[in-house]
Short mmCIF file of C-alpha atoms in Angstrom, two decimals:
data_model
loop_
_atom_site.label_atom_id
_atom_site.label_comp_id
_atom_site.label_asym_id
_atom_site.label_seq_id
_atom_site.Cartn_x
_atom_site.Cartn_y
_atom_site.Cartn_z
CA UNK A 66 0.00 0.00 0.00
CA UNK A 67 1.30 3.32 -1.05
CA UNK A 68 0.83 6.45 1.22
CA UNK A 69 -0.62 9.58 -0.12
CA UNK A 70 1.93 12.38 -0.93
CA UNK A 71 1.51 15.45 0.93
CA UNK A 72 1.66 18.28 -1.19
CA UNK A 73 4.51 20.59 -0.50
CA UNK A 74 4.47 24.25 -0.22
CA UNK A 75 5.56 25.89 -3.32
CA UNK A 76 8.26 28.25 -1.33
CA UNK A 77 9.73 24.53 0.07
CA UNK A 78 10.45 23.30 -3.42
CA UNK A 79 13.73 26.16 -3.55
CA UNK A 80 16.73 23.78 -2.87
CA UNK A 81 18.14 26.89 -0.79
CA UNK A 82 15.45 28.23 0.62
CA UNK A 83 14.37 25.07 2.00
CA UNK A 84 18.18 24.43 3.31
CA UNK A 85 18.15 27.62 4.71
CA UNK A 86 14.47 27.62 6.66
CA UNK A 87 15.77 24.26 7.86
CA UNK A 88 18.58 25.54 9.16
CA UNK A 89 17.30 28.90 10.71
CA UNK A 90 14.84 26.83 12.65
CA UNK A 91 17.22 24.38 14.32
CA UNK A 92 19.19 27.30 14.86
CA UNK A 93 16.43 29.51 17.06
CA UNK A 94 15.57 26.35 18.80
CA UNK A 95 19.00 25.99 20.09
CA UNK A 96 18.91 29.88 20.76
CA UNK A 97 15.86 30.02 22.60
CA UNK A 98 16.93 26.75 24.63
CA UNK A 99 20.52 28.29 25.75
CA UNK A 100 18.04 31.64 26.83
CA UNK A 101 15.93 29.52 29.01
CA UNK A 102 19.26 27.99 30.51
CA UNK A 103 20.73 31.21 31.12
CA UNK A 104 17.77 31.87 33.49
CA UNK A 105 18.21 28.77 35.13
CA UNK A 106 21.75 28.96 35.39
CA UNK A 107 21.80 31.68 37.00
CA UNK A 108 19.26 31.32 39.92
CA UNK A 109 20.68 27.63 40.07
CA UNK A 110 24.11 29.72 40.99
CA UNK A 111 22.56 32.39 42.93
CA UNK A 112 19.11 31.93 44.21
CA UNK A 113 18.24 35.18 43.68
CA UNK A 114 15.43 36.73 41.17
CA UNK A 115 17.44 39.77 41.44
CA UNK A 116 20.38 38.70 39.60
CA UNK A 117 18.14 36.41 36.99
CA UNK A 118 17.12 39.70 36.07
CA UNK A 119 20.63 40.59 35.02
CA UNK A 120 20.61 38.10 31.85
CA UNK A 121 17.59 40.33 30.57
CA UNK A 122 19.82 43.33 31.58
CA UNK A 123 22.46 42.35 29.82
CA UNK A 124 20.44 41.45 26.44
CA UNK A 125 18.88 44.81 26.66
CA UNK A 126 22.48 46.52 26.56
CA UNK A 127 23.11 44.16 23.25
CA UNK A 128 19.68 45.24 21.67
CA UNK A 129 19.77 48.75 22.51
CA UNK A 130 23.44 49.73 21.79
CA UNK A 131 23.83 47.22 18.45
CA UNK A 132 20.38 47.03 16.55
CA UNK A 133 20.97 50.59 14.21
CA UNK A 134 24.29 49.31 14.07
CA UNK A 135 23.65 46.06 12.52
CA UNK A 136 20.77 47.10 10.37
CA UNK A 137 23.45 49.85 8.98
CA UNK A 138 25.86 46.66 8.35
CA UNK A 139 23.32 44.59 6.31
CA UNK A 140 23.08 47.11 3.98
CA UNK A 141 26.93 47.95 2.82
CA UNK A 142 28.35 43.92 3.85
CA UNK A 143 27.71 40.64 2.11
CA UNK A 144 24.29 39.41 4.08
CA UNK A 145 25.77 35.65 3.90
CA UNK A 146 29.31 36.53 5.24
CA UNK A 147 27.65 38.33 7.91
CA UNK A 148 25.18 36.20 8.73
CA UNK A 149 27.91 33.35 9.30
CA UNK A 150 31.03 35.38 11.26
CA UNK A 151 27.41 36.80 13.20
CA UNK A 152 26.60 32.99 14.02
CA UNK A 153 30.45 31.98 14.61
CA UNK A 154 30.87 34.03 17.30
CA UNK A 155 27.53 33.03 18.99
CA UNK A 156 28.87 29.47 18.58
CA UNK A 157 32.13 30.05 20.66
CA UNK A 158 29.97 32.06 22.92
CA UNK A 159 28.14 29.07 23.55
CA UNK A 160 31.09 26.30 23.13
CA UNK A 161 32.84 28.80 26.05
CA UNK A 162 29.66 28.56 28.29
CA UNK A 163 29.71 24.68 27.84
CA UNK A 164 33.02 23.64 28.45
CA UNK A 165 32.74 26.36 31.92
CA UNK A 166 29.61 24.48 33.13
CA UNK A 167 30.54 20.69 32.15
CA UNK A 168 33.73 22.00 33.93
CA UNK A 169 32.14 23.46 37.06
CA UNK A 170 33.53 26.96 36.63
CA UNK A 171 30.71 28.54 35.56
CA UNK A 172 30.05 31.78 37.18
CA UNK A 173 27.53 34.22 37.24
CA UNK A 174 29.51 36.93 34.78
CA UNK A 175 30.27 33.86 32.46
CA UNK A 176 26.79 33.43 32.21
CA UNK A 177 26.16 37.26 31.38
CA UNK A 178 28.73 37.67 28.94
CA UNK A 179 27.81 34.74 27.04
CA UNK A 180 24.12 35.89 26.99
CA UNK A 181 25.43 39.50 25.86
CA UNK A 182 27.84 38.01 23.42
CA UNK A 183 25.09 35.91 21.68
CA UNK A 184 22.35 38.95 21.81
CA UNK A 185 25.34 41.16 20.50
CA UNK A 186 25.48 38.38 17.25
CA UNK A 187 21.31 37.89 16.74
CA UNK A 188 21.50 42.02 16.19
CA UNK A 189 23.90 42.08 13.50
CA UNK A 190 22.59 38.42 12.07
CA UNK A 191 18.59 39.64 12.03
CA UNK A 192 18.54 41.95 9.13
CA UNK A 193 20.88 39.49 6.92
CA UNK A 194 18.25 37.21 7.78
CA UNK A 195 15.63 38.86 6.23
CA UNK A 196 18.02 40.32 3.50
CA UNK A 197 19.16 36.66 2.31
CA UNK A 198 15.36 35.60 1.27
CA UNK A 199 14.78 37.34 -1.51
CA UNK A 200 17.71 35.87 -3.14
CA UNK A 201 16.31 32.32 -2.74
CA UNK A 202 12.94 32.62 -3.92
CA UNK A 203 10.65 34.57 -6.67
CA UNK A 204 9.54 37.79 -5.63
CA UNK A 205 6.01 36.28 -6.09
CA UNK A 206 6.30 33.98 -3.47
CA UNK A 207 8.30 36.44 -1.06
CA UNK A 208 5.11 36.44 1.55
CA UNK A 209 4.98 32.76 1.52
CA UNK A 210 8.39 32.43 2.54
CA UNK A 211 8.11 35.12 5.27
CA UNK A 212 4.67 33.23 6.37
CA UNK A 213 6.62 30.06 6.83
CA UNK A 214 9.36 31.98 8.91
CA UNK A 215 6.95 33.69 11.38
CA UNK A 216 5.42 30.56 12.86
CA UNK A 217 8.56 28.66 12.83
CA UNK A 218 9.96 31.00 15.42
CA UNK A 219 6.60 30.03 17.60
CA UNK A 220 7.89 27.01 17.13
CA UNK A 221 11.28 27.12 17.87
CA UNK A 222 10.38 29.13 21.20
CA UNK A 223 7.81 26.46 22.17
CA UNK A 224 10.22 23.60 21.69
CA UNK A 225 13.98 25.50 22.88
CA UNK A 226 13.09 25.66 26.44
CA UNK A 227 11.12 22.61 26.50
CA UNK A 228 13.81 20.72 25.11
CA UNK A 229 16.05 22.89 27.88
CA UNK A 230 14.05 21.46 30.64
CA UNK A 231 14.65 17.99 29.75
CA UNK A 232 18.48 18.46 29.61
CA UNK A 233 18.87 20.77 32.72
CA UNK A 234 17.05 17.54 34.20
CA UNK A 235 19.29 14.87 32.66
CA UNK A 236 22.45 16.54 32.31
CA UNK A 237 22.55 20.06 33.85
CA UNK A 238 22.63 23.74 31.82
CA UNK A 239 25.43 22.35 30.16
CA UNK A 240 24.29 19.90 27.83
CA UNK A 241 21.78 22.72 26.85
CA UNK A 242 24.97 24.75 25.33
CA UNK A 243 26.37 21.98 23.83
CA UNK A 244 23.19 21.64 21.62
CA UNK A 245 23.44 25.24 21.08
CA UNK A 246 26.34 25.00 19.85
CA UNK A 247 25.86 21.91 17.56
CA UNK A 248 22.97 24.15 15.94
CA UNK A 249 24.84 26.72 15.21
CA UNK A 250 27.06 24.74 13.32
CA UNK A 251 24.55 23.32 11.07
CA UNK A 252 23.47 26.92 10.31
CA UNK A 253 26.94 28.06 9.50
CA UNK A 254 27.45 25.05 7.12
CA UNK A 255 24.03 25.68 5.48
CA UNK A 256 25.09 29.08 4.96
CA UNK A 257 28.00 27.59 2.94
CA UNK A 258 26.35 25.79 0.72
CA UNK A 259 23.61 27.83 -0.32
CA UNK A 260 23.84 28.67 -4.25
CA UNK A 261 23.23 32.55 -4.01
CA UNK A 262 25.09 35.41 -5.31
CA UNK A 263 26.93 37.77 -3.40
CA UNK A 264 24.92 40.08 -1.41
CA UNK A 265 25.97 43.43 -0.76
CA UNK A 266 23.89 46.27 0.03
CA UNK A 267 23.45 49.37 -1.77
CA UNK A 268 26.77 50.98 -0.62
CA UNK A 269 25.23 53.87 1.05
CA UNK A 270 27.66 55.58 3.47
CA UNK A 271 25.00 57.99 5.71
CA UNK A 272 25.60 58.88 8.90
CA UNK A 273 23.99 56.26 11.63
CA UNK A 274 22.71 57.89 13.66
CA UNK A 275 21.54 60.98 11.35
CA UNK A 276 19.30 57.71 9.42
CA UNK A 277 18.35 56.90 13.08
CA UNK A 278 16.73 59.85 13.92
CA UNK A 279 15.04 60.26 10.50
CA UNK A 280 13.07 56.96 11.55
CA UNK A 281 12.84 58.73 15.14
CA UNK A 282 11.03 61.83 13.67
CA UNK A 283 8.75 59.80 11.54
CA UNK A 284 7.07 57.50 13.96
CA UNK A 285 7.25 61.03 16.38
CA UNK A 286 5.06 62.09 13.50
CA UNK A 287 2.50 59.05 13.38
CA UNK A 288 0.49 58.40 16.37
CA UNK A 289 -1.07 55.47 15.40
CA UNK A 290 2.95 53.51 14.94
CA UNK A 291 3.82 55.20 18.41
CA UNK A 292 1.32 54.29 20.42
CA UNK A 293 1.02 50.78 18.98
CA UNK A 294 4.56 50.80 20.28
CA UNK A 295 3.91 52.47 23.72
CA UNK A 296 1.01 49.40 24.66
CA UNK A 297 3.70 47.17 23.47
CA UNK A 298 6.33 48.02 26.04
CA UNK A 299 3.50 49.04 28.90
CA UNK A 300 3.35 44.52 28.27
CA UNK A 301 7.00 43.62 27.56
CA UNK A 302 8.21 45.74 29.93
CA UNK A 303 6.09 45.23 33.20
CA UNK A 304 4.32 42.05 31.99
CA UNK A 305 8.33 40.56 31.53
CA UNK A 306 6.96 36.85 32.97
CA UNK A 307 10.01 34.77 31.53
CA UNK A 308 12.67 36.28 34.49
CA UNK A 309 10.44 34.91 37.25
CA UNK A 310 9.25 31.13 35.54
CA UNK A 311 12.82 29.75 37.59
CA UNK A 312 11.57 30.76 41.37
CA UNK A 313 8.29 30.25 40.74
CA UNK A 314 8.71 26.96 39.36
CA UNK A 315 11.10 25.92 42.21
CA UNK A 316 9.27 27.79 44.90
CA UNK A 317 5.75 28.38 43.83
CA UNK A 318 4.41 25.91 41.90
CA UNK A 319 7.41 23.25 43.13
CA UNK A 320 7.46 21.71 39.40
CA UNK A 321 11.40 21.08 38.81
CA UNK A 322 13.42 21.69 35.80
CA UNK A 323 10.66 19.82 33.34
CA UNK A 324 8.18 22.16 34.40
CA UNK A 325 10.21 25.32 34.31
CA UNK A 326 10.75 23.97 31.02
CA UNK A 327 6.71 23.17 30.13
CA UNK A 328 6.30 27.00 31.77
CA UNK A 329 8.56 28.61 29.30
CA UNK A 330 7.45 26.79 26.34
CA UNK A 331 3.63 26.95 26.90
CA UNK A 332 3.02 30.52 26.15
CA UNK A 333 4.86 30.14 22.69
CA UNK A 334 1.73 27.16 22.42
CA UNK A 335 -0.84 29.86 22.68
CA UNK A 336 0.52 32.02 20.32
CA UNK A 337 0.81 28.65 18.25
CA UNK A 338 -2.75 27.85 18.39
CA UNK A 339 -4.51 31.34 18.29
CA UNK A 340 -2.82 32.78 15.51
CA UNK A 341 -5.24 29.94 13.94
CA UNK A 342 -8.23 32.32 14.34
CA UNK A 343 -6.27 35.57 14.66
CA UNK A 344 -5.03 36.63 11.13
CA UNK A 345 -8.82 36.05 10.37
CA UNK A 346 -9.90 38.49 12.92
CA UNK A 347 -7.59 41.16 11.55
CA UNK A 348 -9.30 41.05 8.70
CA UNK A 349 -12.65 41.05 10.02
CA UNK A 350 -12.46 42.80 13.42
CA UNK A 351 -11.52 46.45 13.83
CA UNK A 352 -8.11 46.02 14.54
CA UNK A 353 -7.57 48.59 17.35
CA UNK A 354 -10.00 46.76 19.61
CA UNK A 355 -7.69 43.61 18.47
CA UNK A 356 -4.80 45.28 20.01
CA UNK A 357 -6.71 46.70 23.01
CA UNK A 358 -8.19 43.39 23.94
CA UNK A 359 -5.21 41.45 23.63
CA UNK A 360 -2.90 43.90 25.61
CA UNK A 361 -5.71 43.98 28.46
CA UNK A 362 -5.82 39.86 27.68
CA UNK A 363 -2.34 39.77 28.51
CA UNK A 364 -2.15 41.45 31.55
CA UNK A 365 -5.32 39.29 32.80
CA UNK A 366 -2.91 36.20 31.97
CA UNK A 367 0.24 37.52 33.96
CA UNK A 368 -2.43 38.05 36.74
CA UNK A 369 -3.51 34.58 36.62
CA UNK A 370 0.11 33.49 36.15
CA UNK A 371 0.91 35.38 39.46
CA UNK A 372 -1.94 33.68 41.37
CA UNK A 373 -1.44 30.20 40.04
CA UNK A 374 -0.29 27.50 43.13
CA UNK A 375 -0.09 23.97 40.99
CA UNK A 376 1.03 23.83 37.46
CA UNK A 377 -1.99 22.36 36.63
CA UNK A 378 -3.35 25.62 36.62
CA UNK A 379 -0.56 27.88 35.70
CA UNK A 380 0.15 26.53 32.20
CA UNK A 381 -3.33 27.54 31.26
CA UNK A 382 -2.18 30.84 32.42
CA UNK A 383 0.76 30.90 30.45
CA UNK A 384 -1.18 29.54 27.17
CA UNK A 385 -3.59 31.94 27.23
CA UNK A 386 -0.51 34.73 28.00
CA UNK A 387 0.80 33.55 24.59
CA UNK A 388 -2.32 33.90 22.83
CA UNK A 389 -3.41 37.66 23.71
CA UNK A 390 0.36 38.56 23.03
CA UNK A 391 -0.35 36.69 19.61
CA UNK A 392 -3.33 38.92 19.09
CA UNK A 393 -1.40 42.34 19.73
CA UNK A 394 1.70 41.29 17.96
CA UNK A 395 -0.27 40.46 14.83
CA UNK A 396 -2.05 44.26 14.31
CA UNK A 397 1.26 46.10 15.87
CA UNK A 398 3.29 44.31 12.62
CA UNK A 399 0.43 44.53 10.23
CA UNK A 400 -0.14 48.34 11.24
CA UNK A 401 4.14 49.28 11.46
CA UNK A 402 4.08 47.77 8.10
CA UNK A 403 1.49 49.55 6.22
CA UNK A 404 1.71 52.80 7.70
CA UNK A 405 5.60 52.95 6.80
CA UNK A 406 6.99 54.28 3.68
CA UNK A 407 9.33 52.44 2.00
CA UNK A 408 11.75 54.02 1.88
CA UNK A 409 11.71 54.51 6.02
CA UNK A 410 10.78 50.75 6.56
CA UNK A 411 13.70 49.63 7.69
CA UNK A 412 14.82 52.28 10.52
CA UNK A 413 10.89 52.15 12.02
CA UNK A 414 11.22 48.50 12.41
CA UNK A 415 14.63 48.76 13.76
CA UNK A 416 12.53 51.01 16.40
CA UNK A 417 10.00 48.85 16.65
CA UNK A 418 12.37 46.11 17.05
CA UNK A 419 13.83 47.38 19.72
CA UNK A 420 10.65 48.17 21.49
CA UNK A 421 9.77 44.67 20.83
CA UNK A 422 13.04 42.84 21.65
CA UNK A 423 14.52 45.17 23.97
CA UNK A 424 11.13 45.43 26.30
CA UNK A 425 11.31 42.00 27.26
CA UNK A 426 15.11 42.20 28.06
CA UNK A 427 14.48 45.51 30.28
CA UNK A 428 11.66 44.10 32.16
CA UNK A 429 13.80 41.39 32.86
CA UNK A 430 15.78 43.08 34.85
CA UNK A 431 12.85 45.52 36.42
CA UNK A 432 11.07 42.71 37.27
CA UNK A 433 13.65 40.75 38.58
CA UNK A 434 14.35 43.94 40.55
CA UNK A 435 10.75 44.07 41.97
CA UNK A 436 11.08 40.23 42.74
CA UNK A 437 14.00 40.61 44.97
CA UNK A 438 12.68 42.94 46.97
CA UNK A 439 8.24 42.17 47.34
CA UNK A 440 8.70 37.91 45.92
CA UNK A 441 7.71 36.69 42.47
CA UNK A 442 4.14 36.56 43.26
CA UNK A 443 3.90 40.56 43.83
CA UNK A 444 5.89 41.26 41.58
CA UNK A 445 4.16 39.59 38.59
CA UNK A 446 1.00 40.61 40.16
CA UNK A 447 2.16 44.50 40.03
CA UNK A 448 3.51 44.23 36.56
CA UNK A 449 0.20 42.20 34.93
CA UNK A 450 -2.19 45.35 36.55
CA UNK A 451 0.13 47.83 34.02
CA UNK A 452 -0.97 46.44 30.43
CA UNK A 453 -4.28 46.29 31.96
CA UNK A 454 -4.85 49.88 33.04
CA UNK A 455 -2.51 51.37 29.82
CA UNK A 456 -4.99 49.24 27.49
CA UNK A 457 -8.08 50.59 29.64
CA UNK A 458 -7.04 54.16 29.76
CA UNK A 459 -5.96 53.83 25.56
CA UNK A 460 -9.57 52.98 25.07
CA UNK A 461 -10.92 54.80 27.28
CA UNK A 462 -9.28 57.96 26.48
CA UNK A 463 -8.56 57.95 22.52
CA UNK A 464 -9.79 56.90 19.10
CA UNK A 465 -6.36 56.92 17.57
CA UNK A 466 -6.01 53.16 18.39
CA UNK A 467 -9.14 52.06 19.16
CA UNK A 468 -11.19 53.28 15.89
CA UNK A 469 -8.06 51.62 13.69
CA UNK A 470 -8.47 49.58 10.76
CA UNK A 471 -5.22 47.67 9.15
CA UNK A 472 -6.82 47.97 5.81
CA UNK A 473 -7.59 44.57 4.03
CA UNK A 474 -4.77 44.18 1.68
CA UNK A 475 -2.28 44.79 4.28
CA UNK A 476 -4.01 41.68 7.01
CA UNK A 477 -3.50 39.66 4.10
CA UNK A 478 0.25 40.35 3.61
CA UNK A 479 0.73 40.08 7.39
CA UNK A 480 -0.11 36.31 7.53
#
């Protein structure tokens, strides 16, 4: 008996582009594993919330210093060279941080560099990420390709710490970084087989930080972009969940290392399963409410997440976390990207990039802040109220958001 053939996407039948998706995903699930390590590392070494918050800190530094740096680089440097010496030197990062834990000489500033070191490489290695596609597939099937990208990263942030847990429990943080590092390997020796052609930008030589605050002045300009922005960080950065899941696995919910590792991966589940019924919404739903409801949603989750006492009941919690950030996320990118000129694309969503990336690394350390001093219970109980009363008082108080529409067209290019 012969099985039926299941059809292929047409983007997956590009010898390079498939090579390279592969790749990119084992990659970011090794990524997002070593992350979840780093948290556990660290309050394995310490005990303290406090300095968990530092690996946040410390990725926020990366983010916030590199990101107009490394967009500038993608444009004048080959996208493939950088995109490998970018992933070489997270490898050693994470082949230094392996052979110190397997060792036992781990220490906390080990931990911290090798978290800032491997930030420091995903800023230069994201926009000759996005820069490479183009080359591998027809323009025609360009949103196809970025489709397939978007929920792979779900993915890979569902299954990295997930997979984490299991090897904290079998064989310590270590054996996480040694799969880190394997994956970055097969990335690098993708990258060196692909069949493109050289890819150099357009040879520009601007000032940085002149092109920086053209971007600056334009989303200054745009209330709608800004304040999309604004109720992403009033989430990110209070709602930052992720910098207490080690103490209140250990102490809270008393789960181990394979729930810490169920707890980081479940809210990457929601945003799995309700971007299902979400892109449909955006193109159906006013989207403003979208963005209102799932901010509010979110800090309703972290609430939830706060008050939970069994894991039983926080990974619902955490699900549902996932898929009200989901919801947001999809109208913030849909709106950024329509009401951007092209030519100013790529400075606004190196702004909104590091609103988005960067939040979640600040809060890190606020939150971790807050925990040392009222517990991981208040402290995730403080930070959930904030999304709730800045999506409240948004609503409440202004149209700009809540009477917007991401017109039809663009919905459909954001799934």
């Amino acid at each position: 008996m012969t099985l039926p053939r299941i059809p292929l996407p047409d983007v997956l039948r590009h010898r390079d582009f498939t090579l390279y998706w592969s790749g990119v995903v084992l990659s970011q699930i090794g990524t997002r594993g070593a992350v979840a390590a780093n948290l556990y590392q660290v309050y394995q070494l310490t005990g303290s919330t406090a300095q968990v918050g530092l690996v946040g800190l410390a990725q926020a530094v990366a983010l916030l210093v590199l990101s107009p740096l490394g967009g500038v680089l993608a444009d004048r440097l080959d996208r493939r060279r950088l995109l490998q010496w970018s992933q070489s030197l997270a490898l050693l990062a994470s082949l230094a941080l392996a052979l110190l834990t397997l060792t036992g000489a781990a220490t906390v500033p080990a931990v911290l560099a090798g978290s800032l070191l491997a930030t420091a490489a995903a800023t230069f290695d994201q926009p000759a990420r996005q820069a490479l596609i183009p080359a591998m597939v027809p323009r025609s099937q360009l949103v196809a390709a970025f489709a397939l990208l978007n929920p792979s990263r779900e993915l890979a942030v569902l299954l990295g710490p997930a997979l984490a847990g299991v090897l904290i429990a079998l064989g310590g943080p270590g054996a996480v970084y040694v799969l880190d590092t394997v994956t970055y390997a097969a990335l690098i020796a993708v990258l060196g087989v692909l069949r493109v052609p050289p890819l150099a930008g357009d040879g520009k030589r601007g000032g940085v930080w002149r092109s920086m605050r053209e971007g600056l002045a334009y989303v200054r300009g745009e209330p709608v972009v800004w304040r999309l922005m604004a109720l992403d960080l009033s989430a990110t950065l209070f709602g930052a969940y992720r910098v207490l899941l080690p103490e209140l696995s250990d102490k809270v919910l008393h789960a181990g290392p394979t729930g810490y590792g169920l707890l980081s991966a479940a809210p990457s589940a929601g945003a799995l399963l309700g971007s299902v019924w979400i892109f449909r919404l955006v193109r159906t739903a006013r989207a403003g409410h979208l963005v209102l409801w799932g901010t509010a949603g979110y800090g309703l989750a972290v609430l939830a997440l706060a008050q939970a006492r069994v894991l039983w009941l926080a990974l619902p919690a955490a699900l549902a976390l996932g898929a009200a950030d989901a919801m947001a996320t999809t109208v913030r990118h849909a709106a950024v990207q329509v009401e951007t000129p092209d030519a100013l694309r790529g400075r606004v969503s190196a702004i909104y990039q590091m609103c988005s990336r960067g939040g979640p690394a600040l809060g890190d350390s606020l939150l971790g802040a807050l925990a040392g001093a009222l517990g991981p219970v208040a402290a995730l109980t403080a930070g959930g109220l904030v999304p709730l009363a800045a999506s409240g008082l948004s609503g409440a108080f202004g149209t700009t958001v809540r009477a917007y529409r991401v017109p039809e067209e663009a919905a459909e290019s954001a799934t």
